[in-house]
């Protein structure tokens, strides 16, 4: 049960990280 919860949190963190990375990338492209 605990392992499943950690897996869900890890996946959620990955999604947030990916979206944040994409947003930062677009911001950098605008600056250029």
Tab-separated table of N, CA and C in Angstrom:
chain	number	residue	atom	x	y	z
A	1	UNK	N	0.838	-1.206	0.000
A	1	UNK	CA	0.000	0.000	0.000
A	1	UNK	C	0.873	1.256	0.000
A	2	UNK	N	1.868	1.266	0.898
A	2	UNK	CA	2.761	2.426	0.995
A	2	UNK	C	3.554	2.586	-0.296
A	3	UNK	N	3.981	1.461	-0.865
A	3	UNK	CA	4.751	1.496	-2.101
A	3	UNK	C	3.921	2.102	-3.234
A	4	UNK	N	2.649	1.717	-3.300
A	4	UNK	CA	1.763	2.247	-4.335
A	4	UNK	C	1.593	3.752	-4.180
A	5	UNK	N	1.477	4.208	-2.934
A	5	UNK	CA	1.304	5.636	-2.671
A	5	UNK	C	2.551	6.396	-3.130
A	6	UNK	N	3.714	5.846	-2.813
A	6	UNK	CA	4.966	6.491	-3.222
A	6	UNK	C	5.078	6.526	-4.740
A	7	UNK	N	4.623	5.467	-5.400
A	7	UNK	CA	4.689	5.398	-6.859
A	7	UNK	C	3.803	6.483	-7.463
A	8	UNK	N	2.596	6.653	-6.909
A	8	UNK	CA	1.678	7.682	-7.400
A	8	UNK	C	2.294	9.065	-7.230
A	9	UNK	N	2.898	9.283	-6.051
A	9	UNK	CA	3.516	10.586	-5.770
A	9	UNK	C	4.684	10.826	-6.725
A	10	UNK	N	5.446	9.775	-7.000
A	10	UNK	CA	6.589	9.884	-7.908
A	10	UNK	C	6.116	10.246	-9.315
A	11	UNK	N	5.057	9.575	-9.763
A	11	UNK	CA	4.520	9.845	-11.105
A	11	UNK	C	3.984	11.262	-11.191
A	12	UNK	N	3.305	11.707	-10.137
A	12	UNK	CA	2.759	13.061	-10.110
A	12	UNK	C	3.912	14.073	-10.168
A	13	UNK	N	4.976	13.784	-9.416
A	13	UNK	CA	6.136	14.672	-9.401
A	13	UNK	C	6.786	14.743	-10.769
A	14	UNK	N	6.836	13.617	-11.465
A	14	UNK	CA	7.432	13.584	-12.792
A	14	UNK	C	6.617	14.437	-13.760
A	15	UNK	N	5.291	14.324	-13.682
A	15	UNK	CA	4.415	15.111	-14.553
A	15	UNK	C	4.613	16.597	-14.297
A	16	UNK	N	4.682	16.973	-13.023
A	16	UNK	CA	4.877	18.384	-12.663
A	16	UNK	C	6.229	18.859	-13.185
A	17	UNK	N	7.256	18.020	-13.002
A	17	UNK	CA	8.599	18.379	-13.455
A	17	UNK	C	8.656	18.559	-14.966
A	18	UNK	N	8.005	17.671	-15.695
A	18	UNK	CA	8.009	17.746	-17.161
A	18	UNK	C	7.293	19.004	-17.638
A	19	UNK	N	6.128	19.286	-17.059
A	19	UNK	CA	5.364	20.471	-17.470
A	19	UNK	C	6.131	21.745	-17.112
A	20	UNK	N	6.780	21.732	-15.945
A	20	UNK	CA	7.562	22.893	-15.514
A	20	UNK	C	8.746	23.100	-16.460
A	21	UNK	N	9.383	21.998	-16.857
A	21	UNK	CA	10.514	22.063	-17.788
A	21	UNK	C	10.068	22.634	-19.136
A	22	UNK	N	8.915	22.177	-19.621
A	22	UNK	CA	8.394	22.665	-20.900
A	22	UNK	C	8.084	24.155	-20.806
A	23	UNK	N	7.491	24.572	-19.680
A	23	UNK	CA	7.149	25.984	-19.494
A	23	UNK	C	8.416	26.836	-19.485
A	24	UNK	N	9.435	26.365	-18.763
A	24	UNK	CA	10.710	27.099	-18.705
A	24	UNK	C	11.324	27.194	-20.103
A	25	UNK	N	11.217	26.105	-20.853
A	25	UNK	CA	11.792	26.075	-22.206
A	25	UNK	C	11.100	27.120	-23.090
A	26	UNK	N	9.786	27.240	-22.991
A	26	UNK	CA	9.058	28.219	-23.800
A	26	UNK	C	9.430	29.638	-23.369
A	27	UNK	N	9.615	29.836	-22.082
A	27	UNK	CA	10.007	31.160	-21.578
A	27	UNK	C	11.380	31.548	-22.135
A	28	UNK	N	12.290	30.597	-22.152
A	28	UNK	CA	13.631	30.849	-22.669
A	28	UNK	C	13.570	31.158	-24.166
A	29	UNK	N	12.719	30.435	-24.894
A	29	UNK	CA	12.579	30.659	-26.340
A	29	UNK	C	12.047	32.065	-26.613
A	30	UNK	N	11.151	32.547	-25.752
A	30	UNK	CA	10.598	33.895	-25.918
A	30	UNK	C	11.698	34.938	-25.716
A	31	UNK	N	12.561	34.685	-24.745
A	31	UNK	CA	13.650	35.621	-24.445
A	31	UNK	C	14.619	35.760	-25.619
A	32	UNK	N	14.828	34.672	-26.338
A	32	UNK	CA	15.799	34.666	-27.433
A	32	UNK	C	15.415	35.580	-28.584
